[in-house]
């Protein structure tokens, strides 16, 4: 049986319908990421689950209980925001203990629970410090500890890593995932960063304009995008219309197709290719971007401009702009995608 269920959840601010009839289920212990562009309704949905934004219609169920009209305190949900929201005049310890004191937990018990959670989030030695004496990463760990200490049924995290620099971000996301697994804590994490979503999640709910357009494992969403929006948002897919598909792939299809940049290869002389590799097409390099271990080329082929990712091997030199080359397509990696009109196409 699912642990969290929403039924026909709907929320507007005045004339602005943020989401409508949102239905999903989440299992106990699952790590779900709400992923989508800025403004698509992620925070509003999360706040609705927490009881901070009342919904207009629909129901929220947790563990067989209808919590739609419960106050935030009654729900047993912990929340962490991007902005930490710590009390500046309280020490780390007092910030973490605050929720327990509100619940009138006995003082000995508070001391024990706070000390356990401080250990869990790796803040030992910082108990007596104030928020302004901590780094961003440490402050966010205090916020996480404060949410965890009350043993929530569900943990909600709204872009908790967005204000942190890349190194701390990577470390903390691993730490969050480890703690979540250890506690088997049902978690909904919000981000607009697809890499973060791919790395952390059991399942991703990809949102666009208030709708969950695809729900699935990171692998499913990456390799089988349900539509053009998903293909465009995940993995820099090339979207090719039916005339492009004919010209490039000799494929007769009424639909558009999507192919990832790493599924297009540059033909190497003398090498034998398998059946599922297309015949070569002549292209010209338009530009490139260096992305660390890969080089991302824009290549003009037939009437299309394609994104092609090649490994940045030290033994190979950069292919100069204006060079001609022959491209091959991995036909096993071509995904048909249905029509949706909110994406720009590479093939006109
Ligand atoms: P996201 O978190 O995906 O960036 P939000 O949930 O913050 O998106 O916003 C979704 C939409 O709801 C936006 O159009 C935003 O302007 C609107 N919105 C969010 N909060 C409020 C509010 N308190 N009052 C009015 N409109 C809001
Ligand atoms: Mg938001």
Short mmCIF file of C-alpha atoms and ligand atoms in Angstrom, two decimals:
data_model
loop_
_atom_site.label_atom_id
_atom_site.label_comp_id
_atom_site.label_asym_id
_atom_site.label_seq_id
_atom_site.Cartn_x
_atom_site.Cartn_y
_atom_site.Cartn_z
CA UNK A 1 0.00 0.00 0.00
CA UNK A 2 1.30 3.46 -0.79
CA UNK A 3 2.35 5.71 2.09
CA UNK A 4 1.55 9.13 0.61
CA UNK A 5 -1.33 9.62 -1.83
CA UNK A 6 -2.72 12.79 -3.37
CA UNK A 7 -6.09 12.81 -5.07
CA UNK A 8 -7.05 15.52 -7.55
CA UNK A 9 -5.02 18.15 -5.69
CA UNK A 10 -5.74 21.67 -6.98
CA UNK A 11 -4.33 25.05 -5.96
CA UNK A 12 -4.80 28.58 -7.32
CA UNK A 13 -3.61 31.99 -6.22
CA UNK A 14 -6.38 34.28 -7.48
CA UNK A 15 -6.65 33.69 -11.24
CA UNK A 16 -3.38 31.80 -11.36
CA UNK A 17 -4.01 28.04 -11.22
CA UNK A 18 -0.69 26.67 -10.03
CA UNK A 19 -1.67 23.00 -10.29
CA UNK A 20 -4.83 21.10 -11.03
CA UNK A 21 -5.89 17.51 -10.28
CA UNK A 22 -2.46 16.31 -9.21
CA UNK A 23 -2.49 12.58 -8.41
CA UNK A 24 0.49 10.62 -7.19
CA UNK A 25 1.47 7.88 -4.77
CA UNK A 26 4.71 7.44 -2.86
CA UNK A 27 5.88 4.35 -0.99
CA UNK A 28 7.27 4.40 2.51
CA UNK A 29 11.01 5.10 2.48
CA UNK A 30 11.05 6.35 -1.11
CA UNK A 31 13.20 9.32 -2.09
CA UNK A 32 11.18 11.35 -4.61
CA UNK A 33 12.45 14.42 -6.41
CA UNK A 34 10.11 17.07 -7.78
CA UNK A 35 12.10 18.37 -10.73
CA UNK A 36 11.10 21.14 -13.09
CA UNK A 37 11.81 24.65 -14.31
CA UNK A 38 11.47 27.67 -12.06
CA UNK A 39 7.83 28.68 -11.54
CA UNK A 40 6.32 25.29 -12.45
CA UNK A 41 4.76 24.88 -8.99
CA UNK A 42 7.24 22.71 -7.07
CA UNK A 43 7.38 24.83 -3.93
CA UNK A 44 3.63 25.39 -3.90
CA UNK A 45 3.00 21.66 -4.12
CA UNK A 46 5.50 20.95 -1.34
CA UNK A 47 4.05 23.66 0.89
CA UNK A 48 0.58 22.26 0.28
CA UNK A 49 1.74 18.85 1.52
CA UNK A 50 3.20 20.52 4.61
CA UNK A 51 -0.03 22.41 5.27
CA UNK A 52 1.57 25.82 4.70
CA UNK A 53 -0.58 26.48 1.60
CA UNK A 54 -4.12 25.15 1.96
CA UNK A 55 -5.33 23.43 -1.23
CA UNK A 56 -8.56 24.45 -2.98
CA UNK A 57 -9.63 20.91 -3.84
CA UNK A 58 -8.46 17.35 -3.48
CA UNK A 59 -7.08 15.20 -0.70
CA UNK A 60 -3.75 14.30 0.85
CA UNK A 61 -3.43 10.93 2.60
CA UNK A 62 -0.50 9.75 4.70
CA UNK A 63 -0.34 6.22 6.03
CA UNK A 64 -4.08 5.70 5.61
CA UNK A 65 -5.02 9.02 7.24
CA UNK A 66 -6.63 11.97 5.47
CA UNK A 67 -4.46 14.96 6.49
CA UNK A 68 -5.88 17.49 4.01
CA UNK A 69 -7.35 19.72 6.69
CA UNK A 70 -4.82 19.17 9.46
CA UNK A 71 -2.61 22.02 10.71
CA UNK A 72 1.11 21.85 9.81
CA UNK A 73 1.94 20.78 13.40
CA UNK A 74 -0.50 17.88 13.33
CA UNK A 75 0.89 16.42 10.11
CA UNK A 76 4.20 15.13 11.44
CA UNK A 77 6.04 16.49 8.41
CA UNK A 78 9.53 18.01 8.59
CA UNK A 79 10.55 20.72 6.13
CA UNK A 80 13.87 22.27 5.13
CA UNK A 81 14.01 25.44 3.00
CA UNK A 82 16.74 26.89 0.81
CA UNK A 83 17.09 29.85 3.18
CA UNK A 84 17.82 27.78 6.36
CA UNK A 85 15.32 29.86 8.41
CA UNK A 86 17.28 29.42 11.66
CA UNK A 87 16.75 31.58 14.76
CA UNK A 88 19.78 33.92 14.69
CA UNK A 89 19.81 34.51 18.45
CA UNK A 90 19.81 30.82 19.36
CA UNK A 91 22.71 28.36 19.44
CA UNK A 92 22.84 25.31 17.18
CA UNK A 93 21.61 23.20 20.06
CA UNK A 94 18.67 25.49 20.90
CA UNK A 95 17.67 25.80 17.25
CA UNK A 96 17.50 22.02 16.99
CA UNK A 97 15.74 21.60 20.35
CA UNK A 98 13.08 24.21 19.59
CA UNK A 99 10.52 21.86 18.02
CA UNK A 100 10.87 19.35 20.85
CA UNK A 101 10.36 22.04 23.48
CA UNK A 102 7.24 23.22 21.69
CA UNK A 103 6.00 19.65 21.94
CA UNK A 104 6.75 19.70 25.68
CA UNK A 105 9.23 16.83 25.47
CA UNK A 106 11.03 16.31 28.81
CA UNK A 107 14.35 18.04 29.12
CA UNK A 108 16.50 14.88 29.54
CA UNK A 109 14.89 13.40 26.47
CA UNK A 110 15.51 16.64 24.53
CA UNK A 111 19.21 16.55 25.42
CA UNK A 112 19.50 12.95 24.25
CA UNK A 113 17.59 13.43 20.99
CA UNK A 114 19.48 16.63 20.11
CA UNK A 115 22.82 15.03 20.80
CA UNK A 116 21.94 12.01 18.61
CA UNK A 117 20.84 14.13 15.69
CA UNK A 118 23.90 16.42 15.99
CA UNK A 119 26.01 13.33 15.56
CA UNK A 120 23.91 12.17 12.62
CA UNK A 121 24.40 15.41 10.67
CA UNK A 122 28.06 15.67 11.65
CA UNK A 123 27.90 18.85 13.74
CA UNK A 124 29.62 17.64 16.88
CA UNK A 125 31.58 20.45 18.52
CA UNK A 126 29.31 23.14 17.06
CA UNK A 127 26.54 22.85 19.70
CA UNK A 128 27.19 26.23 21.35
CA UNK A 129 27.78 28.23 18.16
CA UNK A 130 25.33 30.71 16.65
CA UNK A 131 24.16 30.58 13.00
CA UNK A 132 26.34 33.56 11.98
CA UNK A 133 29.43 31.61 13.12
CA UNK A 134 28.66 28.75 10.72
CA UNK A 135 29.23 28.18 7.01
CA UNK A 136 26.26 27.80 4.66
CA UNK A 137 26.67 24.03 4.59
CA UNK A 138 26.74 23.84 8.40
CA UNK A 139 23.66 26.03 8.70
CA UNK A 140 21.80 23.80 6.32
CA UNK A 141 22.81 20.80 8.42
CA UNK A 142 21.33 22.54 11.48
CA UNK A 143 18.10 23.05 9.51
CA UNK A 144 18.15 19.39 8.53
CA UNK A 145 18.78 18.31 12.14
CA UNK A 146 15.91 20.49 13.32
CA UNK A 147 13.58 18.78 10.84
CA UNK A 148 14.85 15.28 11.72
CA UNK A 149 14.86 15.56 15.51
CA UNK A 150 11.07 15.42 15.78
CA UNK A 151 11.08 12.14 13.83
CA UNK A 152 8.84 13.27 11.00
CA UNK A 153 6.73 10.84 9.00
CA UNK A 154 7.79 12.63 5.83
CA UNK A 155 10.73 14.92 5.12
CA UNK A 156 10.24 17.75 2.60
CA UNK A 157 13.29 19.56 1.25
CA UNK A 158 12.81 22.66 -0.92
CA UNK A 159 16.02 23.30 -2.91
CA UNK A 160 18.09 22.90 0.27
CA UNK A 161 21.37 22.87 -1.64
CA UNK A 162 20.82 25.71 -4.09
CA UNK A 163 22.60 28.38 -2.05
CA UNK A 164 25.72 26.27 -1.47
CA UNK A 165 28.87 26.06 -3.54
CA UNK A 166 29.48 23.02 -5.74
CA UNK A 167 31.80 21.03 -3.45
CA UNK A 168 29.69 21.37 -0.30
CA UNK A 169 26.59 20.72 -2.34
CA UNK A 170 27.90 17.37 -3.54
CA UNK A 171 28.95 16.35 -0.05
CA UNK A 172 25.68 17.36 1.56
CA UNK A 173 23.50 15.67 -1.02
CA UNK A 174 25.28 12.40 -0.32
CA UNK A 175 24.86 12.96 3.40
CA UNK A 176 21.13 13.65 3.03
CA UNK A 177 20.69 10.50 0.95
CA UNK A 178 22.66 8.38 3.47
CA UNK A 179 20.62 9.65 6.44
CA UNK A 180 17.36 9.21 4.54
CA UNK A 181 18.23 5.60 3.72
CA UNK A 182 19.38 4.84 7.23
CA UNK A 183 16.12 6.18 8.70
CA UNK A 184 14.00 4.77 5.84
CA UNK A 185 12.45 8.22 5.75
CA UNK A 186 9.89 9.01 3.06
CA UNK A 187 11.36 12.11 1.43
CA UNK A 188 10.30 14.63 -1.21
CA UNK A 189 13.15 16.77 -2.46
CA UNK A 190 12.71 19.75 -4.77
CA UNK A 191 15.29 20.87 -7.28
CA UNK A 192 15.53 22.44 -10.74
CA UNK A 193 18.87 20.67 -11.30
CA UNK A 194 18.50 17.52 -13.36
CA UNK A 195 21.88 16.11 -12.41
CA UNK A 196 21.01 16.39 -8.72
CA UNK A 197 17.66 14.69 -9.36
CA UNK A 198 19.29 11.86 -11.32
CA UNK A 199 21.89 11.17 -8.65
CA UNK A 200 19.67 11.31 -5.58
CA UNK A 201 16.26 9.89 -6.41
CA UNK A 202 14.47 6.59 -6.34
CA UNK A 203 11.92 8.25 -8.61
CA UNK A 204 11.66 11.65 -10.25
CA UNK A 205 8.38 13.50 -10.74
CA UNK A 206 9.14 15.83 -13.63
CA UNK A 207 6.87 18.88 -13.51
CA UNK A 208 5.97 21.46 -16.11
CA UNK A 209 3.39 24.21 -15.66
CA UNK A 210 1.82 22.59 -12.62
CA UNK A 211 1.57 19.14 -14.12
CA UNK A 212 3.60 16.02 -13.36
CA UNK A 213 4.47 15.19 -16.95
CA UNK A 214 6.41 12.02 -16.17
CA UNK A 215 7.07 9.98 -13.04
CA UNK A 216 9.69 7.27 -13.11
CA UNK A 217 13.15 6.12 -12.11
CA UNK A 218 16.01 8.41 -13.20
CA UNK A 219 16.99 5.83 -15.81
CA UNK A 220 13.45 5.61 -17.24
CA UNK A 221 13.08 9.35 -17.46
CA UNK A 222 16.49 9.77 -19.05
CA UNK A 223 16.23 6.97 -21.57
CA UNK A 224 12.47 6.97 -22.28
CA UNK A 225 11.26 10.57 -22.18
CA UNK A 226 7.48 10.64 -22.43
CA UNK A 227 7.32 13.77 -24.56
CA UNK A 228 9.29 16.62 -26.02
CA UNK A 229 9.33 18.62 -22.82
CA UNK A 230 10.96 15.75 -20.92
CA UNK A 231 13.40 15.11 -23.76
CA UNK A 232 14.35 18.78 -23.82
CA UNK A 233 14.72 19.05 -20.05
CA UNK A 234 16.71 15.85 -19.52
CA UNK A 235 20.05 15.22 -21.11
CA UNK A 236 20.07 17.84 -23.88
CA UNK A 237 18.25 15.53 -26.28
CA UNK A 238 18.28 16.43 -29.95
CA UNK A 239 14.69 16.69 -31.16
CA UNK A 240 14.29 15.83 -34.81
CA UNK A 241 11.11 16.27 -36.83
CA UNK A 242 9.84 13.72 -39.33
CA UNK A 243 11.61 15.21 -42.36
CA UNK A 244 14.86 15.32 -40.36
CA UNK A 245 14.31 11.70 -39.32
CA UNK A 246 14.00 10.73 -42.98
CA UNK A 247 17.08 12.69 -44.03
CA UNK A 248 19.35 11.69 -41.16
CA UNK A 249 18.15 8.23 -40.21
CA UNK A 250 16.21 7.04 -43.23
CA UNK A 251 13.30 6.64 -40.84
CA UNK A 252 9.66 7.03 -41.88
CA UNK A 253 7.76 8.40 -38.89
CA UNK A 254 4.91 10.88 -38.47
CA UNK A 255 6.29 11.81 -35.01
CA UNK A 256 9.32 13.65 -33.87
CA UNK A 257 12.16 11.57 -32.52
CA UNK A 258 14.75 12.32 -29.85
CA UNK A 259 18.37 11.21 -29.66
CA UNK A 260 20.88 12.04 -26.92
CA UNK A 261 24.15 13.81 -27.75
CA UNK A 262 26.18 10.80 -26.58
CA UNK A 263 24.35 8.44 -28.95
CA UNK A 264 25.79 10.15 -32.02
CA UNK A 265 29.34 9.16 -32.98
CA UNK A 266 32.05 10.39 -35.31
CA UNK A 267 32.95 7.71 -37.86
CA UNK A 268 36.45 6.37 -37.46
CA UNK A 269 38.32 5.12 -40.55
CA UNK A 270 38.75 1.36 -40.80
CA UNK A 271 36.42 0.56 -37.91
CA UNK A 272 33.58 -1.95 -38.32
CA UNK A 273 30.20 -0.86 -37.00
CA UNK A 274 27.31 -3.05 -35.84
CA UNK A 275 23.91 -3.32 -37.51
CA UNK A 276 22.24 -0.83 -35.18
CA UNK A 277 24.60 1.96 -36.22
CA UNK A 278 23.24 4.10 -39.07
CA UNK A 279 25.02 4.80 -42.34
CA UNK A 280 27.18 7.94 -42.17
CA UNK A 281 25.93 11.49 -42.73
CA UNK A 282 28.22 14.36 -43.63
CA UNK A 283 28.34 17.18 -41.06
CA UNK A 284 30.24 20.41 -40.41
CA UNK A 285 31.35 21.55 -36.94
CA UNK A 286 29.74 24.89 -36.05
CA UNK A 287 30.99 25.40 -32.49
CA UNK A 288 32.02 23.59 -29.35
CA UNK A 289 31.90 23.86 -25.57
CA UNK A 290 34.39 22.23 -23.22
CA UNK A 291 32.50 20.56 -20.37
CA UNK A 292 35.32 18.88 -18.47
CA UNK A 293 35.32 15.23 -19.48
CA UNK A 294 33.19 15.81 -22.56
CA UNK A 295 33.31 18.18 -25.50
CA UNK A 296 29.90 19.26 -26.74
CA UNK A 297 29.87 20.07 -30.46
CA UNK A 298 27.17 21.75 -32.49
CA UNK A 299 27.19 20.09 -35.90
CA UNK A 300 25.23 21.06 -39.02
CA UNK A 301 23.95 17.95 -40.80
CA UNK A 302 21.45 17.98 -43.67
CA UNK A 303 18.98 20.69 -42.61
CA UNK A 304 19.57 20.12 -38.87
CA UNK A 305 21.88 21.39 -36.20
CA UNK A 306 22.71 18.64 -33.72
CA UNK A 307 24.39 18.51 -30.34
CA UNK A 308 27.04 15.79 -30.24
CA UNK A 309 29.00 14.87 -27.09
CA UNK A 310 32.42 13.31 -27.49
CA UNK A 311 34.70 12.15 -24.69
CA UNK A 312 37.51 14.60 -24.05
CA UNK A 313 40.42 12.16 -24.36
CA UNK A 314 43.82 13.71 -23.94
CA UNK A 315 45.13 11.72 -26.92
CA UNK A 316 42.68 13.39 -29.29
CA UNK A 317 42.71 16.98 -30.31
CA UNK A 318 39.77 19.28 -30.55
CA UNK A 319 38.00 19.14 -33.91
CA UNK A 320 38.28 22.68 -35.30
CA UNK A 321 35.25 24.68 -36.30
CA UNK A 322 34.44 24.37 -40.01
CA UNK A 323 35.80 20.79 -40.20
CA UNK A 324 33.80 18.18 -42.05
CA UNK A 325 33.15 14.82 -40.47
CA UNK A 326 30.89 11.83 -40.80
CA UNK A 327 28.31 11.21 -38.10
CA UNK A 328 26.76 7.88 -37.16
CA UNK A 329 23.58 7.43 -35.15
CA UNK A 330 22.89 4.65 -32.68
CA UNK A 331 19.49 3.49 -33.92
CA UNK A 332 18.76 1.63 -30.67
CA UNK A 333 18.81 4.93 -28.79
CA UNK A 334 16.25 6.76 -30.89
CA UNK A 335 13.10 7.62 -28.96
CA UNK A 336 9.80 8.55 -30.57
CA UNK A 337 8.23 11.50 -28.75
CA UNK A 338 4.67 12.78 -29.00
CA UNK A 339 3.85 16.33 -30.02
CA UNK A 340 3.86 19.18 -27.52
CA UNK A 341 4.23 22.76 -28.55
CA UNK A 342 6.38 24.28 -25.82
CA UNK A 343 9.81 23.24 -27.04
CA UNK A 344 12.08 24.67 -29.70
CA UNK A 345 13.18 22.30 -32.40
CA UNK A 346 16.59 21.85 -33.84
CA UNK A 347 15.15 20.79 -37.18
CA UNK A 348 12.95 23.33 -38.91
P1 LIG B 1 8.69 26.72 -8.28
O1 LIG B 1 8.95 26.36 -6.85
O2 LIG B 1 8.54 25.53 -9.18
O3 LIG B 1 9.72 27.68 -8.82
P2 LIG B 1 6.36 28.08 -7.22
O4 LIG B 1 5.56 27.01 -6.61
O5 LIG B 1 7.16 28.94 -6.30
O6 LIG B 1 7.28 27.47 -8.37
O7 LIG B 1 5.41 29.04 -8.05
C1 LIG B 1 4.43 28.57 -8.93
C2 LIG B 1 3.51 29.70 -9.30
O8 LIG B 1 2.75 30.10 -8.17
C3 LIG B 1 4.20 30.94 -9.82
O9 LIG B 1 3.44 31.46 -10.86
C4 LIG B 1 4.20 31.85 -8.62
O10 LIG B 1 4.20 33.19 -9.01
C5 LIG B 1 2.90 31.48 -7.93
N1 LIG B 1 2.96 31.68 -6.47
C6 LIG B 1 3.72 30.98 -5.59
N2 LIG B 1 3.49 31.40 -4.31
C7 LIG B 1 2.57 32.38 -4.39
C8 LIG B 1 1.90 33.20 -3.41
N3 LIG B 1 2.16 33.08 -2.10
N4 LIG B 1 1.01 34.11 -3.86
C9 LIG B 1 0.73 34.21 -5.18
N5 LIG B 1 1.31 33.47 -6.16
C10 LIG B 1 2.22 32.56 -5.77
MG1 LIG B 2 10.52 26.92 -5.58
#
